[in-house]
Amino acid sequence: MSRIDDRDLARLNAYLEGELDDGERAALEAQLEARPELREELDGLRETVALFASLPEPEPPEDFDRAVQRRIRRRSRGRYFGAEQRRERLSQVAIPLAALIVLALIAFLLSPGRLEILLEPPAAEDAPDEAPAPLEDDPTPPDASRSRLPPTVEPAPPSRPGPAHRRIEYRYSVRATGESAAIEAELRRRFGARAVRAAEPADGGAVVEVAVERAQLGAALQRLEDLGPVERSRVEVDGAAARVTIRVVIDERP
Amino acid sequence: MTDGASPDDERFIERLRARDESAFAELVARYRNRVYGLSYRMMGHREEAEDVAQEVFVSLFKAIDGFRGESRLDTWILRITANHCRNRIKYLSRRHARSRQPLEDTEEGRLVEAAGASHPRPDQQAEGNELETIIRAGLLELDEEHRVVIVLRDMDHLSYQAISEVLEVAEGTVKSRLFRARAQLKSFIQSRYADRRRS
């Protein structure tokens, strides 16, 4: 049996690769018949190539791409691929913070006397004990609003807490100084037809009841604050209809 | 620009040069398997391969301005990968030599030992695993010049010309390295597999 040399190996590989021309291939195939060791070598090489090609392709780990980006970010001192990290950091801080704020806000809004802490304590002259008039969608005519007496809407009797649920009504007062008709007109402009002359307090001026939806309370209070300082708030019974009565005291100056 | 490079390729390379992060993310997605595959076959160790492959992409990011389009983009990437692997192999061999770490304590040593062991570990019982272990060990027995050629040819299916461009050697050198590598690997597999069969 003859030894297989580099020349043989080169020809066998060229044969496997299909690189031999017709004459070279025929010559080699004749040799393969004559030299069993050459045939054995060829079979072994063919099998090796096939085995090697059959190996599963190694796959990088799932987080490979991110790991590369992290490495570049680190090397570039955050100049590249830093946005994701910033987003991650932001989400780590901002989301819990936002959740905390929302929870605090909810807790605040659900507390019965929530706005009392923001407003001045009750002043007797601004807080008549009579029950407020829960206003309906009352399109009080402008002419009626100019007439101080009688109130266009009679105050409703105070609601009482029912056995099934707690009913709360919130009342806020603002002392607005100015000419009565002008203030009323301003209130109507701000609150539409829902501003209704309700009563005349003993110390003069007028009381205007404004009904707003609870969801609009914040905006309504802001409009009140624009008008003058909000002097007090008071919890009254009856709020199940999600209606808030804002009581505006007009301190009329002739 | 590269011969045969499409306008899309040219635009892609321009985006890479502009350090467009989305373009680079796309580059990693396109080439991670080939870069990691070559690294793994060359290093024979997953963690080492992962580290090398990551370093390759960092190098690509830094060196994209140096890509002049004289070769194909994938050829350039594989060249950088092969160079990284070569450098890491040299570094590891120097470190092993300094620490006089016995071969059996190294990854290569463990693979060779596993391939030659009379009693394969339970997780290597399956014939597929056995063969893979033997082939991996056989690859690591080759010197890195022969190893990289057989991996690029028989696993990555690159042409001789592409391999010669990756390795910056003549095609004839590629061919001679390839047939020697195949012959050596064949002998290793046959001897180890025969040992297994006998045991």
Short mmCIF file of C-alpha atoms in Angstrom, two decimals:
data_model
loop_
_atom_site.label_atom_id
_atom_site.label_comp_id
_atom_site.label_asym_id
_atom_site.label_seq_id
_atom_site.Cartn_x
_atom_site.Cartn_y
_atom_site.Cartn_z
CA MET A 1 0.00 0.00 0.00
CA SER A 2 1.49 3.33 -1.09
CA ARG A 3 1.60 6.30 1.22
CA ILE A 4 -0.73 9.21 0.61
CA ASP A 5 1.22 12.38 0.09
CA ASP A 6 0.33 16.06 -0.16
CA ARG A 7 -0.10 15.78 -3.90
CA ASP A 8 -2.68 13.05 -3.43
CA LEU A 9 -4.48 15.11 -0.79
CA ALA A 10 -4.53 18.15 -3.04
CA ARG A 11 -6.03 16.13 -5.89
CA LEU A 12 -8.58 14.47 -3.61
CA ASN A 13 -9.71 17.86 -2.29
CA ALA A 14 -9.86 19.27 -5.80
CA TYR A 15 -11.95 16.25 -6.77
CA LEU A 16 -14.31 16.86 -3.83
CA GLU A 17 -14.53 20.52 -4.77
CA GLY A 18 -15.31 19.66 -8.41
CA GLU A 19 -12.26 21.55 -9.60
CA LEU A 20 -10.71 18.86 -11.80
CA ASP A 21 -11.23 18.92 -15.52
CA ASP A 22 -12.52 15.82 -17.31
CA GLY A 23 -9.09 14.37 -17.94
CA GLU A 24 -7.84 14.91 -14.38
CA ARG A 25 -11.03 13.48 -12.95
CA ALA A 26 -10.81 10.35 -15.12
CA ALA A 27 -7.19 9.84 -14.15
CA LEU A 28 -7.96 10.16 -10.47
CA GLU A 29 -10.94 7.81 -10.66
CA ALA A 30 -8.73 5.22 -12.29
CA GLN A 31 -6.28 5.61 -9.43
CA LEU A 32 -9.06 5.25 -6.91
CA GLU A 33 -9.85 1.85 -8.38
CA ALA A 34 -6.22 0.83 -8.20
CA ARG A 35 -5.40 2.27 -4.76
CA PRO A 36 -7.85 1.32 -2.00
CA GLU A 37 -6.05 3.57 0.51
CA LEU A 38 -6.73 6.52 -1.80
CA ARG A 39 -10.39 5.54 -2.00
CA GLU A 40 -10.50 5.21 1.80
CA GLU A 41 -8.92 8.64 2.21
CA LEU A 42 -11.42 10.17 -0.21
CA ASP A 43 -14.36 8.60 1.64
CA GLY A 44 -12.99 9.79 4.95
CA LEU A 45 -12.53 13.34 3.70
CA ARG A 46 -16.00 13.37 2.18
CA GLU A 47 -17.46 12.14 5.46
CA THR A 48 -15.51 14.71 7.45
CA VAL A 49 -16.76 17.55 5.28
CA ALA A 50 -20.32 16.24 5.58
CA LEU A 51 -20.04 15.84 9.35
CA PHE A 52 -18.58 19.27 9.73
CA ALA A 53 -21.31 20.82 7.63
CA SER A 54 -23.96 18.97 9.63
CA LEU A 55 -23.00 20.61 12.92
CA PRO A 56 -25.66 22.91 14.28
CA GLU A 57 -24.85 26.53 13.68
CA PRO A 58 -23.83 28.12 16.93
CA GLU A 59 -26.18 30.92 17.85
CA PRO A 60 -25.31 33.94 19.92
CA PRO A 61 -27.21 34.47 23.14
CA GLU A 62 -30.54 36.25 22.93
CA ASP A 63 -29.28 39.46 24.48
CA PHE A 64 -26.29 39.66 22.19
CA ASP A 65 -27.42 42.79 20.32
CA ARG A 66 -28.11 44.66 23.53
CA ALA A 67 -24.80 43.54 24.98
CA VAL A 68 -23.02 44.98 21.94
CA GLN A 69 -24.91 48.25 22.32
CA ARG A 70 -24.08 48.38 26.02
CA ARG A 71 -20.43 47.89 25.23
CA ILE A 72 -20.42 50.67 22.64
CA ARG A 73 -22.32 52.95 25.01
CA ARG A 74 -19.79 52.30 27.72
CA ARG A 75 -16.81 52.85 25.45
CA SER A 76 -18.31 56.01 23.97
CA ARG A 77 -19.20 57.30 27.45
CA GLY A 78 -22.87 57.31 26.57
CA ARG A 79 -22.51 59.17 23.30
CA TYR A 80 -23.98 56.29 21.32
CA PHE A 81 -26.84 53.99 22.25
CA GLY A 82 -27.51 56.10 25.32
CA ALA A 83 -31.14 56.82 24.51
CA GLU A 84 -32.30 53.42 25.62
CA GLN A 85 -30.45 53.73 28.88
CA ARG A 86 -31.92 57.16 29.43
CA ARG A 87 -35.37 55.75 28.73
CA GLU A 88 -34.68 52.90 31.13
CA ARG A 89 -33.51 55.31 33.82
CA LEU A 90 -36.46 57.59 33.20
CA SER A 91 -38.87 54.70 33.42
CA GLN A 92 -37.20 53.53 36.61
CA VAL A 93 -37.78 56.94 38.20
CA ALA A 94 -40.65 58.52 36.37
CA ILE A 95 -43.11 55.66 36.38
CA PRO A 96 -42.98 55.02 40.15
CA LEU A 97 -43.04 58.77 40.74
CA ALA A 98 -46.02 59.25 38.48
CA ALA A 99 -47.77 56.34 40.16
CA LEU A 100 -47.06 57.89 43.55
CA ILE A 101 -48.42 61.24 42.42
CA VAL A 102 -51.55 59.65 41.00
CA LEU A 103 -52.12 57.66 44.18
CA ALA A 104 -51.60 60.77 46.30
CA LEU A 105 -53.99 62.71 44.09
CA ILE A 106 -56.61 59.99 44.31
CA ALA A 107 -56.23 59.83 48.08
CA PHE A 108 -56.50 63.58 48.23
CA LEU A 109 -59.59 63.75 46.04
CA LEU A 110 -61.28 60.99 47.97
CA SER A 111 -60.76 62.62 51.34
CA PRO A 112 -64.03 64.32 52.47
CA GLY A 113 -62.61 67.67 53.49
CA ARG A 114 -59.95 67.78 50.85
CA LEU A 115 -60.27 71.41 49.85
CA GLU A 116 -60.76 72.74 53.30
CA ILE A 117 -57.07 72.60 53.85
CA LEU A 118 -56.58 74.93 50.93
CA LEU A 119 -59.18 77.43 51.85
CA GLU A 120 -59.74 79.73 54.73
CA PRO A 121 -61.79 78.57 57.72
CA PRO A 122 -65.50 79.40 57.58
CA ALA A 123 -66.50 82.98 58.08
CA ALA A 124 -69.91 83.25 59.64
CA GLU A 125 -71.13 86.06 57.44
CA ASP A 126 -70.22 84.15 54.30
CA ALA A 127 -71.53 80.85 55.38
CA PRO A 128 -75.17 80.95 56.04
CA ASP A 129 -76.30 77.74 57.52
CA GLU A 130 -79.22 77.38 55.27
CA ALA A 131 -79.00 74.57 52.86
CA PRO A 132 -77.72 75.46 49.44
CA ALA A 133 -79.97 75.35 46.48
CA PRO A 134 -78.90 72.50 44.27
CA LEU A 135 -79.31 74.13 40.92
CA GLU A 136 -80.76 72.45 37.95
CA ASP A 137 -80.04 73.52 34.43
CA ASP A 138 -81.93 76.68 34.98
CA PRO A 139 -81.70 79.13 32.16
CA THR A 140 -82.41 82.13 34.28
CA PRO A 141 -83.21 85.01 32.02
CA PRO A 142 -80.78 87.87 32.20
CA ASP A 143 -83.47 90.23 33.29
CA ALA A 144 -84.31 88.04 36.27
CA SER A 145 -80.71 87.96 37.31
CA ARG A 146 -80.65 91.68 37.58
CA SER A 147 -83.51 91.59 40.02
CA ARG A 148 -82.17 90.77 43.42
CA LEU A 149 -85.49 89.67 44.80
CA PRO A 150 -86.90 87.15 44.80
CA PRO A 151 -84.31 84.51 43.98
CA THR A 152 -85.12 82.74 40.77
CA VAL A 153 -84.50 79.40 42.32
CA GLU A 154 -85.57 78.64 45.80
CA PRO A 155 -83.02 76.87 47.87
CA ALA A 156 -83.87 73.22 48.11
CA PRO A 157 -84.26 71.66 51.51
CA PRO A 158 -81.08 70.14 52.75
CA SER A 159 -80.49 66.67 51.62
CA ARG A 160 -80.09 64.05 54.23
CA PRO A 161 -77.79 61.14 54.11
CA GLY A 162 -79.71 58.08 53.06
CA PRO A 163 -79.25 54.78 54.66
CA ALA A 164 -77.76 53.26 51.54
CA HIS A 165 -75.06 55.73 50.74
CA ARG A 166 -73.33 58.85 51.87
CA ARG A 167 -74.20 61.96 50.00
CA ILE A 168 -71.92 64.87 50.11
CA GLU A 169 -72.21 68.31 48.66
CA TYR A 170 -69.42 70.76 48.54
CA ARG A 171 -69.91 74.44 48.76
CA TYR A 172 -67.37 77.10 48.08
CA SER A 173 -67.77 80.79 48.51
CA VAL A 174 -65.96 83.65 46.99
CA ARG A 175 -66.23 87.25 47.92
CA ALA A 176 -66.27 89.27 44.79
CA THR A 177 -66.24 92.98 45.09
CA GLY A 178 -67.84 95.17 42.56
CA GLU A 179 -71.09 96.23 41.07
CA SER A 180 -73.67 93.51 41.51
CA ALA A 181 -74.91 93.37 37.95
CA ALA A 182 -71.41 93.33 36.57
CA ILE A 183 -70.41 90.50 38.83
CA GLU A 184 -73.50 88.55 37.93
CA ALA A 185 -72.84 89.12 34.28
CA GLU A 186 -69.29 87.96 34.76
CA LEU A 187 -70.50 84.86 36.55
CA ARG A 188 -72.90 84.12 33.77
CA ARG A 189 -70.12 84.58 31.29
CA ARG A 190 -67.96 82.16 33.23
CA PHE A 191 -70.55 79.63 34.22
CA GLY A 192 -73.19 80.17 31.59
CA ALA A 193 -76.82 80.04 32.60
CA ARG A 194 -76.00 78.01 35.66
CA ALA A 195 -75.23 81.05 37.74
CA VAL A 196 -78.43 81.89 39.52
CA ARG A 197 -79.27 84.53 42.02
CA ALA A 198 -80.20 82.60 45.10
CA ALA A 199 -80.49 84.84 48.10
CA GLU A 200 -79.49 88.07 49.68
CA PRO A 201 -77.36 87.77 52.73
CA ALA A 202 -78.13 89.87 55.73
CA ASP A 203 -75.07 92.02 55.29
CA GLY A 204 -76.02 93.08 51.84
CA GLY A 205 -74.91 92.02 48.44
CA ALA A 206 -76.24 88.81 46.95
CA VAL A 207 -75.61 85.12 46.86
CA VAL A 208 -75.32 83.39 43.55
CA GLU A 209 -75.48 79.66 43.27
CA VAL A 210 -73.52 78.01 40.57
CA ALA A 211 -73.89 74.32 39.82
CA VAL A 212 -71.03 72.55 38.19
CA GLU A 213 -70.27 68.93 37.57
CA ARG A 214 -67.84 67.45 39.99
CA ALA A 215 -65.37 66.73 37.26
CA GLN A 216 -65.34 70.41 36.43
CA LEU A 217 -64.83 71.50 39.99
CA GLY A 218 -61.17 72.29 39.65
CA ALA A 219 -61.73 74.53 36.66
CA ALA A 220 -64.70 76.18 38.31
CA LEU A 221 -62.72 76.96 41.44
CA GLN A 222 -60.02 78.44 39.31
CA ARG A 223 -62.56 80.69 37.67
CA LEU A 224 -63.81 81.65 41.11
CA GLU A 225 -60.33 82.43 42.28
CA ASP A 226 -59.93 84.70 39.31
CA LEU A 227 -62.97 86.56 40.49
CA GLY A 228 -61.82 87.07 44.04
CA PRO A 229 -60.36 85.19 46.98
CA VAL A 230 -62.15 81.98 47.83
CA GLU A 231 -62.94 82.44 51.47
CA ARG A 232 -64.24 79.16 52.66
CA SER A 233 -65.52 75.78 51.79
CA ARG A 234 -67.97 73.68 53.55
CA VAL A 235 -69.22 70.21 53.24
CA GLU A 236 -72.91 69.82 52.91
CA VAL A 237 -74.96 66.78 52.58
CA ASP A 238 -75.97 65.66 49.10
CA GLY A 239 -73.55 65.05 46.35
CA ALA A 240 -74.71 61.85 44.85
CA ALA A 241 -75.68 63.55 41.64
CA ALA A 242 -72.06 64.49 41.19
CA ARG A 243 -73.08 68.08 41.27
CA VAL A 244 -71.19 70.73 43.09
CA THR A 245 -72.69 73.93 44.24
CA ILE A 246 -70.46 76.90 44.33
CA ARG A 247 -71.84 79.69 46.37
CA VAL A 248 -70.70 83.09 45.35
CA VAL A 249 -71.31 85.99 47.64
CA ILE A 250 -71.52 89.26 45.84
CA ASP A 251 -70.44 92.06 48.03
CA GLU A 252 -72.20 94.75 46.24
CA ARG A 253 -70.74 98.19 46.29
CA PRO A 254 -73.12 100.86 45.18
CA MET B 1 -17.43 51.26 -3.55
CA THR B 2 -17.65 47.50 -3.53
CA ASP B 3 -17.98 45.76 -6.87
CA GLY B 4 -21.60 44.91 -7.36
CA ALA B 5 -22.69 46.83 -4.30
CA SER B 6 -26.25 47.97 -4.69
CA PRO B 7 -27.33 51.54 -4.02
CA ASP B 8 -29.02 50.16 -0.91
CA ASP B 9 -25.67 48.79 0.29
CA GLU B 10 -24.00 52.12 -0.39
CA ARG B 11 -26.68 53.99 1.51
CA PHE B 12 -26.39 51.47 4.32
CA ILE B 13 -22.64 51.99 4.57
CA GLU B 14 -23.14 55.76 4.49
CA ARG B 15 -25.55 55.44 7.41
CA LEU B 16 -22.99 53.36 9.25
CA ARG B 17 -20.34 55.99 8.62
CA ALA B 18 -22.71 58.59 10.01
CA ARG B 19 -22.94 56.43 13.15
CA ASP B 20 -26.63 55.92 12.59
CA GLU B 21 -27.59 53.73 15.54
CA SER B 22 -30.46 52.02 13.74
CA ALA B 23 -28.13 51.15 10.84
CA PHE B 24 -25.63 49.70 13.25
CA ALA B 25 -28.34 47.71 15.00
CA GLU B 26 -29.26 46.35 11.58
CA LEU B 27 -25.62 45.47 10.91
CA VAL B 28 -25.43 43.50 14.15
CA ALA B 29 -28.68 41.71 13.31
CA ARG B 30 -27.38 40.82 9.82
CA TYR B 31 -23.96 39.55 10.82
CA ARG B 32 -24.16 38.40 14.43
CA ASN B 33 -24.61 34.73 13.52
CA ARG B 34 -21.64 34.67 11.15
CA VAL B 35 -19.40 36.64 13.47
CA TYR B 36 -20.38 34.63 16.51
CA GLY B 37 -20.24 31.34 14.55
CA LEU B 38 -16.69 31.99 13.35
CA SER B 39 -15.66 33.17 16.82
CA TYR B 40 -17.15 30.12 18.47
CA ARG B 41 -15.52 27.66 16.06
CA MET B 42 -12.22 29.43 16.48
CA MET B 43 -12.31 29.84 20.26
CA GLY B 44 -14.17 26.63 21.16
CA HIS B 45 -15.72 28.34 24.14
CA ARG B 46 -19.04 30.12 24.27
CA GLU B 47 -18.17 32.92 26.68
CA GLU B 48 -14.90 33.64 24.95
CA ALA B 49 -16.65 33.61 21.58
CA GLU B 50 -19.34 35.97 22.82
CA ASP B 51 -16.74 38.36 24.14
CA VAL B 52 -14.74 38.26 20.93
CA ALA B 53 -17.86 38.71 18.79
CA GLN B 54 -18.93 41.73 20.83
CA GLU B 55 -15.46 43.20 20.47
CA VAL B 56 -15.67 42.66 16.72
CA PHE B 57 -18.81 44.79 16.51
CA VAL B 58 -17.27 47.47 18.69
CA SER B 59 -14.32 47.51 16.29
CA LEU B 60 -16.65 47.70 13.31
CA PHE B 61 -18.42 50.65 14.87
CA LYS B 62 -15.13 52.42 15.46
CA ALA B 63 -13.49 51.49 12.20
CA ILE B 64 -16.31 51.85 9.69
CA ASP B 65 -14.70 55.02 8.37
CA GLY B 66 -11.75 52.87 7.37
CA PHE B 67 -13.91 50.64 5.20
CA ARG B 68 -12.94 51.83 1.73
CA GLY B 69 -15.15 49.47 -0.19
CA GLU B 70 -12.23 47.65 -1.76
CA SER B 71 -13.73 44.39 -0.58
CA ARG B 72 -17.22 43.28 0.20
CA LEU B 73 -18.63 44.37 3.54
CA ASP B 74 -19.01 40.78 4.75
CA THR B 75 -15.42 40.00 3.75
CA TRP B 76 -14.21 43.00 5.72
CA ILE B 77 -16.27 41.96 8.74
CA LEU B 78 -14.99 38.38 8.63
CA ARG B 79 -11.42 39.66 8.30
CA ILE B 80 -11.81 41.71 11.44
CA THR B 81 -13.41 38.71 13.16
CA ALA B 82 -10.58 36.41 12.14
CA ASN B 83 -8.01 38.94 13.34
CA HIS B 84 -9.75 39.30 16.68
CA CYS B 85 -9.86 35.53 17.10
CA ARG B 86 -6.19 35.21 16.17
CA ASN B 87 -5.21 37.89 18.67
CA ARG B 88 -7.32 36.39 21.41
CA ILE B 89 -5.91 32.91 20.81
CA LYS B 90 -2.39 34.30 21.05
CA TYR B 91 -3.24 36.20 24.19
CA LEU B 92 -4.79 33.14 25.82
CA SER B 93 -1.88 30.91 24.87
CA ARG B 94 0.58 33.43 26.36
CA ARG B 95 -1.50 33.63 29.50
CA HIS B 96 -1.67 29.86 29.76
CA ALA B 97 2.05 29.62 29.20
CA ARG B 98 2.72 32.21 31.90
CA SER B 99 0.51 30.52 34.42
CA ARG B 100 1.77 27.10 33.30
CA GLN B 101 -1.77 25.96 33.38
CA PRO B 102 -1.97 22.27 32.58
CA LEU B 103 -3.72 21.58 29.31
CA GLU B 104 -6.36 19.51 31.02
CA ASP B 105 -7.42 22.60 32.99
CA THR B 106 -8.11 24.62 29.88
CA GLU B 107 -11.17 24.55 27.71
CA GLU B 108 -9.15 23.01 24.91
CA GLY B 109 -7.78 20.41 27.25
CA ARG B 110 -11.22 19.53 28.51
CA LEU B 111 -12.53 19.13 24.98
CA VAL B 112 -9.65 16.99 23.88
CA GLU B 113 -10.00 14.93 27.02
CA ALA B 114 -13.74 14.58 26.54
CA ALA B 115 -13.24 13.55 22.94
CA GLY B 116 -10.70 10.92 23.91
CA ALA B 117 -12.38 9.70 27.05
CA SER B 118 -13.31 6.05 27.24
CA HIS B 119 -16.46 6.84 29.10
CA PRO B 120 -18.30 9.84 27.79
CA ARG B 121 -20.27 11.95 30.22
CA PRO B 122 -24.00 11.24 30.37
CA ASP B 123 -24.79 14.46 28.51
CA GLN B 124 -22.53 13.35 25.70
CA GLN B 125 -24.11 9.96 25.29
CA ALA B 126 -26.17 10.92 22.30
CA GLU B 127 -24.25 10.22 19.16
CA GLY B 128 -24.87 13.69 17.77
CA ASN B 129 -23.40 15.28 20.85
CA GLU B 130 -20.54 12.82 20.79
CA LEU B 131 -19.67 13.66 17.22
CA GLU B 132 -20.00 17.34 17.81
CA THR B 133 -17.71 17.12 20.81
CA ILE B 134 -15.17 15.18 18.79
CA ILE B 135 -15.30 17.60 15.89
CA ARG B 136 -14.99 20.60 18.19
CA ALA B 137 -12.02 18.98 19.87
CA GLY B 138 -10.53 18.14 16.49
CA LEU B 139 -10.90 21.74 15.38
CA LEU B 140 -9.06 22.93 18.46
CA GLU B 141 -6.25 20.51 17.64
CA LEU B 142 -5.65 22.39 14.41
CA ASP B 143 -3.47 25.45 14.48
CA GLU B 144 -5.47 28.62 14.00
CA GLU B 145 -4.31 29.15 10.41
CA HIS B 146 -5.79 25.83 9.35
CA ARG B 147 -8.76 26.12 11.66
CA VAL B 148 -9.97 29.39 10.21
CA VAL B 149 -9.74 28.09 6.66
CA ILE B 150 -11.79 24.97 7.28
CA VAL B 151 -14.40 26.94 9.21
CA LEU B 152 -14.75 29.58 6.50
CA ARG B 153 -14.91 26.97 3.76
CA ASP B 154 -16.86 24.07 5.23
CA MET B 155 -19.10 25.94 7.62
CA ASP B 156 -19.42 29.43 6.18
CA HIS B 157 -19.19 28.09 2.60
CA LEU B 158 -17.02 30.95 1.38
CA SER B 159 -15.28 30.68 -1.97
CA TYR B 160 -11.52 30.31 -2.14
CA GLN B 161 -11.33 33.86 -3.43
CA ALA B 162 -13.39 35.21 -0.54
CA ILE B 163 -11.29 33.28 1.98
CA SER B 164 -8.11 34.60 0.41
CA GLU B 165 -9.50 38.14 0.75
CA VAL B 166 -10.54 37.56 4.36
CA LEU B 167 -7.18 36.12 5.33
CA GLU B 168 -5.16 38.21 2.90
CA VAL B 169 -3.29 35.17 1.58
CA ALA B 170 -3.06 33.65 -1.91
CA GLU B 171 -5.78 31.27 -3.08
CA GLY B 172 -3.19 28.52 -3.42
CA THR B 173 -2.35 28.95 0.25
CA VAL B 174 -6.02 28.67 1.10
CA LYS B 175 -6.32 25.42 -0.83
CA SER B 176 -3.25 23.83 0.69
CA ARG B 177 -4.29 24.85 4.20
CA LEU B 178 -7.75 23.49 3.54
CA PHE B 179 -6.71 20.03 2.40
CA ARG B 180 -4.25 19.71 5.26
CA ALA B 181 -6.88 20.83 7.72
CA ARG B 182 -9.42 18.37 6.36
CA ALA B 183 -6.95 15.52 6.43
CA GLN B 184 -5.91 16.28 9.99
CA LEU B 185 -9.48 16.63 11.15
CA LYS B 186 -10.45 13.40 9.41
CA SER B 187 -7.65 11.52 11.17
CA PHE B 188 -8.62 12.98 14.53
CA ILE B 189 -12.30 12.14 14.13
CA GLN B 190 -11.59 8.64 12.89
CA SER B 191 -9.22 7.85 15.73
CA ARG B 192 -11.44 9.31 18.48
CA TYR B 193 -14.61 7.88 17.09
CA ALA B 194 -13.02 4.45 16.69
CA ASP B 195 -11.90 4.64 20.34
CA ARG B 196 -15.43 5.44 21.39
CA ARG B 197 -16.86 2.62 19.35
CA ARG B 198 -14.39 0.16 20.85
CA SER B 199 -15.20 1.30 24.36
#
